CSV table of C-alpha atoms in Angstrom, one decimal:
chain,number,residue,atom,x,y,z
A,1,LYS,CA,-14.4,66.2,48.8
A,2,ASN,CA,-12.7,62.9,49.6
A,3,VAL,CA,-15.9,61.1,50.4
A,4,PRO,CA,-16.7,58.3,47.9
A,5,MET,CA,-19.6,58.9,45.6
A,6,ARG,CA,-21.6,56.0,46.9
A,7,ARG,CA,-21.4,57.3,50.4
A,8,LYS,CA,-22.4,60.8,49.1
A,9,LYS,CA,-25.4,59.2,47.5
A,10,ALA,CA,-26.5,58.0,51.0
A,11,LEU,CA,-25.4,61.1,52.9
A,12,TYR,CA,-26.7,63.9,50.7
A,13,PRO,CA,-30.4,63.1,51.4
A,14,LEU,CA,-29.6,62.8,55.1
A,15,TRP,CA,-27.8,66.2,55.1
A,16,SER,CA,-30.7,67.7,53.1
A,17,LYS,CA,-33.2,66.5,55.8
A,18,ILE,CA,-30.9,67.9,58.6
A,19,GLU,CA,-30.6,71.3,56.9
A,20,GLY,CA,-34.4,71.3,56.4
A,21,TYR,CA,-35.0,70.6,60.1
A,22,LYS,CA,-32.7,73.6,60.8
A,23,GLY,CA,-34.7,75.8,58.4
A,24,ASN,CA,-31.8,76.1,56.0
A,25,TRP,CA,-34.0,75.4,53.0
A,26,GLN,CA,-31.5,76.7,50.4
A,27,LEU,CA,-28.7,74.4,51.7
A,28,ALA,CA,-31.2,71.5,52.0
A,29,SER,CA,-32.2,72.1,48.4
A,30,LYS,CA,-28.5,72.1,47.4
A,31,PHE,CA,-27.9,68.8,49.1
A,32,LEU,CA,-30.9,67.3,47.5
A,33,ASP,CA,-29.7,68.4,44.0
A,34,SER,CA,-26.3,67.0,44.8
A,35,ALA,CA,-27.9,63.7,45.8
A,36,LEU,CA,-29.8,63.6,42.5
A,37,ILE,CA,-26.6,64.4,40.5
A,38,VAL,CA,-24.6,61.8,42.4
A,39,SER,CA,-27.4,59.2,41.9
A,40,ASP,CA,-27.5,60.0,38.2
A,41,SER,CA,-23.7,59.8,37.9
A,42,LEU,CA,-23.7,56.4,39.8
A,43,SER,CA,-26.5,55.1,37.6
A,44,LYS,CA,-24.5,56.1,34.5
A,45,LEU,CA,-21.4,54.5,36.0
A,46,ASP,CA,-23.3,51.3,36.7
A,47,ASN,CA,-24.7,51.3,33.2
A,48,SER,CA,-21.2,51.8,31.8
A,49,LEU,CA,-19.8,49.0,34.0
A,50,GLU,CA,-22.7,46.8,32.9
A,51,LEU,CA,-22.0,47.6,29.3
A,52,LEU,CA,-18.3,46.9,29.8
A,53,ARG,CA,-19.1,43.6,31.4
A,54,LEU,CA,-21.5,42.8,28.6
A,55,GLN,CA,-18.9,43.7,26.0
A,56,GLN,CA,-16.3,41.6,27.8
A,57,ARG,CA,-18.8,38.7,28.0
A,58,LEU,CA,-19.5,39.0,24.3
A,59,ALA,CA,-15.8,39.2,23.5
A,60,PHE,CA,-15.2,36.1,25.7
A,61,GLU,CA,-18.0,34.2,24.0
A,62,GLU,CA,-16.6,35.2,20.6
A,63,SER,CA,-13.2,34.1,21.6
A,64,LYS,CA,-14.6,30.8,22.9
A,65,LYS,CA,-16.4,30.3,19.6
A,66,GLN,CA,-13.2,31.0,17.6
A,67,ILE,CA,-11.2,28.6,19.9
A,68,LEU,CA,-13.9,25.9,19.4
A,69,ALA,CA,-13.9,26.5,15.6
A,70,ALA,CA,-10.1,26.2,15.5
A,71,GLU,CA,-10.2,23.0,17.6
A,72,THR,CA,-12.9,21.6,15.3
A,73,ARG,CA,-10.8,22.5,12.2
A,74,GLU,CA,-7.7,21.0,13.7
A,75,LYS,CA,-9.7,17.8,14.7
A,76,LYS,CA,-11.1,17.6,11.1
A,77,ARG,CA,-7.6,18.1,9.7
A,78,LYS,CA,-6.2,15.3,11.8
A,79,GLN,CA,-9.1,13.1,10.8
A,80,GLN,CA,-8.4,13.8,7.2
A,81,ILE,CA,-4.7,13.1,7.6
A,82,LEU,CA,-5.5,9.8,9.4
A,83,PHE,CA,-8.0,8.9,6.7
A,84,MET,CA,-5.4,9.7,4.0
A,85,ILE,CA,-2.8,7.6,5.8
A,86,ALA,CA,-5.3,4.7,6.2
A,87,ALA,CA,-6.3,5.0,2.6
A,88,LEU,CA,-2.6,5.0,1.5
A,89,VAL,CA,-1.8,2.0,3.8
A,90,LEU,CA,-4.9,0.2,2.4
A,91,SER,CA,-3.9,1.0,-1.2
A,92,THR,CA,-0.4,-0.1,-0.6
A,93,LEU,CA,-1.5,-3.4,1.0
A,94,SER,CA,-4.0,-4.0,-1.8
A,95,GLY,CA,-1.2,-3.3,-4.3
A,96,LEU,CA,1.1,-5.7,-2.6
A,97,VAL,CA,-1.6,-8.4,-2.5
A,98,ILE,CA,-2.4,-7.8,-6.2
A,99,TYR,CA,1.3,-7.8,-7.0
A,100,SER,CA,1.9,-11.0,-4.9
A,101,GLN,CA,-1.1,-12.6,-6.6
A,102,LYS,CA,0.1,-11.6,-10.1
A,103,ASN,CA,3.6,-12.8,-9.2
A,104,LYS,CA,2.3,-16.2,-8.0
A,105,THR,CA,0.1,-16.4,-11.2
A,106,ALA,CA,3.0,-15.5,-13.4
A,107,LYS,CA,5.3,-18.1,-11.7
A,108,ALA,CA,2.6,-20.8,-11.9
A,109,LYS,CA,2.1,-19.9,-15.6
A,110,LYS,CA,5.8,-20.0,-16.3
A,111,ARG,CA,6.1,-23.4,-14.5
A,112,SER,CA,3.1,-24.7,-16.4
A,113,ASP,CA,4.7,-23.5,-19.7
A,114,GLU,CA,8.0,-25.1,-18.8
A,115,LEU,CA,6.3,-28.4,-18.0
A,116,LEU,CA,4.5,-28.3,-21.3
A,117,LEU,CA,7.6,-27.5,-23.3
A,118,ASN,CA,9.4,-30.3,-21.5
A,119,ILE,CA,7.1,-32.9,-22.9
A,120,LEU,CA,5.7,-31.3,-26.1
A,121,PRO,CA,7.2,-29.3,-29.0
A,122,GLU,CA,6.8,-25.6,-28.7
A,123,ASN,CA,4.2,-25.1,-31.5
A,124,VAL,CA,2.1,-28.1,-30.1
A,125,ALA,CA,2.3,-26.7,-26.6
A,126,GLU,CA,1.2,-23.3,-27.8
A,127,GLU,CA,-1.7,-24.8,-29.8
A,128,LEU,CA,-2.7,-26.8,-26.7
A,129,LYS,CA,-2.7,-23.6,-24.5
A,130,ILE,CA,-4.9,-21.7,-27.0
A,131,HIS,CA,-7.3,-24.3,-28.1
A,132,GLY,CA,-7.1,-26.9,-25.4
A,133,SER,CA,-6.2,-29.7,-27.9
A,134,SER,CA,-3.7,-30.3,-30.7
A,135,GLU,CA,-4.4,-31.6,-34.1
A,136,ALA,CA,-2.5,-34.8,-35.1
A,137,ARG,CA,0.2,-34.4,-37.8
A,138,LYS,CA,1.9,-36.8,-40.2
A,139,PHE,CA,5.6,-36.6,-41.0
A,140,ASP,CA,6.9,-38.9,-43.8
A,141,ASN,CA,10.6,-38.3,-43.3
A,142,VAL,CA,12.1,-38.2,-39.8
A,143,THR,CA,15.1,-39.7,-38.0
A,144,VAL,CA,14.8,-41.1,-34.5
A,145,LEU,CA,17.7,-41.4,-32.1
A,146,PHE,CA,17.5,-43.9,-29.3
A,147,SER,CA,20.4,-44.2,-26.9
A,148,ASP,CA,21.2,-45.9,-23.6
A,149,PHE,CA,24.2,-46.5,-21.4
A,150,LYS,CA,26.4,-49.5,-22.0
A,151,ASP,CA,26.3,-51.9,-19.0
A,152,PHE,CA,24.1,-49.5,-17.1
A,153,THR,CA,22.3,-52.3,-15.1
A,154,LYS,CA,25.7,-53.7,-14.1
A,155,HIS,CA,27.0,-50.3,-12.9
A,156,ALA,CA,23.7,-49.4,-11.2
A,157,GLU,CA,24.0,-52.5,-9.0
A,158,SER,CA,27.3,-51.2,-7.5
A,159,LEU,CA,26.4,-47.5,-7.1
A,160,PRO,CA,24.1,-45.7,-4.6
A,161,ALA,CA,20.8,-44.6,-6.0
A,162,THR,CA,21.5,-40.9,-5.4
A,163,GLU,CA,24.8,-41.1,-7.4
A,164,ILE,CA,23.0,-42.9,-10.3
A,165,VAL,CA,20.3,-40.2,-10.5
A,166,SER,CA,23.0,-37.5,-10.4
A,167,LEU,CA,25.0,-39.1,-13.2
A,168,LEU,CA,21.8,-39.5,-15.4
A,169,ASP,CA,20.8,-35.9,-14.6
A,170,HIS,CA,24.1,-34.4,-15.7
A,171,SER,CA,24.3,-36.6,-18.8
A,172,PHE,CA,20.7,-35.9,-19.9
A,173,GLY,CA,21.3,-32.2,-19.2
A,174,ALA,CA,24.2,-32.3,-21.7
A,175,PHE,CA,22.1,-34.3,-24.2
A,176,ASP,CA,19.3,-31.7,-23.9
A,177,GLN,CA,21.8,-28.9,-24.8
A,178,ILE,CA,23.1,-30.8,-27.8
A,179,VAL,CA,19.6,-31.5,-29.1
A,180,THR,CA,18.6,-27.9,-28.7
A,181,GLU,CA,21.7,-26.6,-30.5
A,182,LEU,CA,21.0,-28.9,-33.5
A,183,GLY,CA,17.3,-28.0,-33.7
A,184,LEU,CA,16.1,-31.5,-32.9
A,185,GLU,CA,13.1,-32.4,-30.7
A,186,LYS,CA,13.5,-34.3,-27.5
A,187,ILE,CA,10.8,-37.0,-27.1
A,188,LYS,CA,11.4,-38.4,-23.6
A,189,THR,CA,13.8,-40.3,-21.3
A,190,VAL,CA,13.0,-43.8,-19.9
A,191,GLY,CA,15.4,-45.0,-17.3
A,192,ASP,CA,18.9,-44.7,-18.9
A,193,ALA,CA,17.3,-44.4,-22.4
A,194,TYR,CA,17.2,-41.0,-24.2
A,195,ILE,CA,15.0,-40.5,-27.3
A,196,CYS,CA,15.0,-37.6,-29.7
A,197,VAL,CA,13.9,-37.0,-33.3
A,198,GLY,CA,14.9,-34.9,-36.3
A,199,GLY,CA,12.4,-33.6,-38.9
A,200,LEU,CA,9.5,-32.7,-36.6
A,201,PRO,CA,7.5,-30.8,-35.6
A,202,VAL,CA,9.0,-28.7,-38.4
A,203,GLU,CA,10.1,-30.6,-41.6
A,204,ASP,CA,13.8,-30.6,-42.2
A,205,GLU,CA,15.6,-32.1,-45.1
A,206,TYR,CA,18.8,-32.4,-43.1
A,207,HIS,CA,17.1,-34.4,-40.3
A,208,ALA,CA,19.3,-37.5,-40.7
A,209,GLU,CA,22.5,-35.6,-40.8
A,210,LYS,CA,21.6,-33.6,-37.7
A,211,VAL,CA,20.6,-36.8,-35.8
A,212,VAL,CA,23.8,-38.6,-36.7
A,213,ASN,CA,25.8,-35.5,-35.6
A,214,CYS,CA,23.9,-35.4,-32.4
A,215,ALA,CA,24.8,-39.1,-31.7
A,216,LEU,CA,28.5,-38.4,-32.3
A,217,LYS,CA,28.4,-35.4,-29.9
A,218,MET,CA,26.7,-37.5,-27.3
A,219,GLN,CA,29.5,-40.1,-27.6
A,220,LYS,CA,32.1,-37.5,-27.4
A,221,TYR,CA,30.6,-36.0,-24.2
A,222,MET,CA,30.5,-39.5,-22.7
A,223,ALA,CA,34.1,-40.2,-23.6
A,224,GLN,CA,35.2,-37.0,-22.0
A,225,HIS,CA,33.1,-37.5,-18.8
């Protein structure tokens, strides 16, 4: 009873032959039937084991496919994230470049406008920017102020150049402020000379009064400084 089935499969035919030689045909037939039963059982067992191995193999292959699919999805997700990061970085850099360029352009335009306003009346500068030229105008009634510093050449000979330029810069800065407050138009400076005018580029019936008032304010400033 404790003999393994695979050994029984080999022994039953042998026992059947032995009993046949002895003339025990009934017992020989019994062993032969047992051999067939054991063989059939082992065949079924082998088939079951083969089926189980096949199922395990299929389950392994399916699991392997799922793992590969998950790895592919993860790789694709990482690639998408990297692509989004790269796109964001590129967009940010492009935005910074555009902003920097716009900022430089705006600064250059502001500087250009300031230079134009420094040498031209506002409406003339605006017309020049729009049309590229400015139409000449005639003003019948204007008052021109021309000022220079008394004994400037004498003082300039005894002062360093940097100090002379600094003094002129501060004085002309104060003159600019006075001219702007009174609504006059600065023409230009030449050395220690300062020239401005009242009554243009917009006509003003009080042009003479404003220019005289400007001269008095300039004298007051110089007396205080």
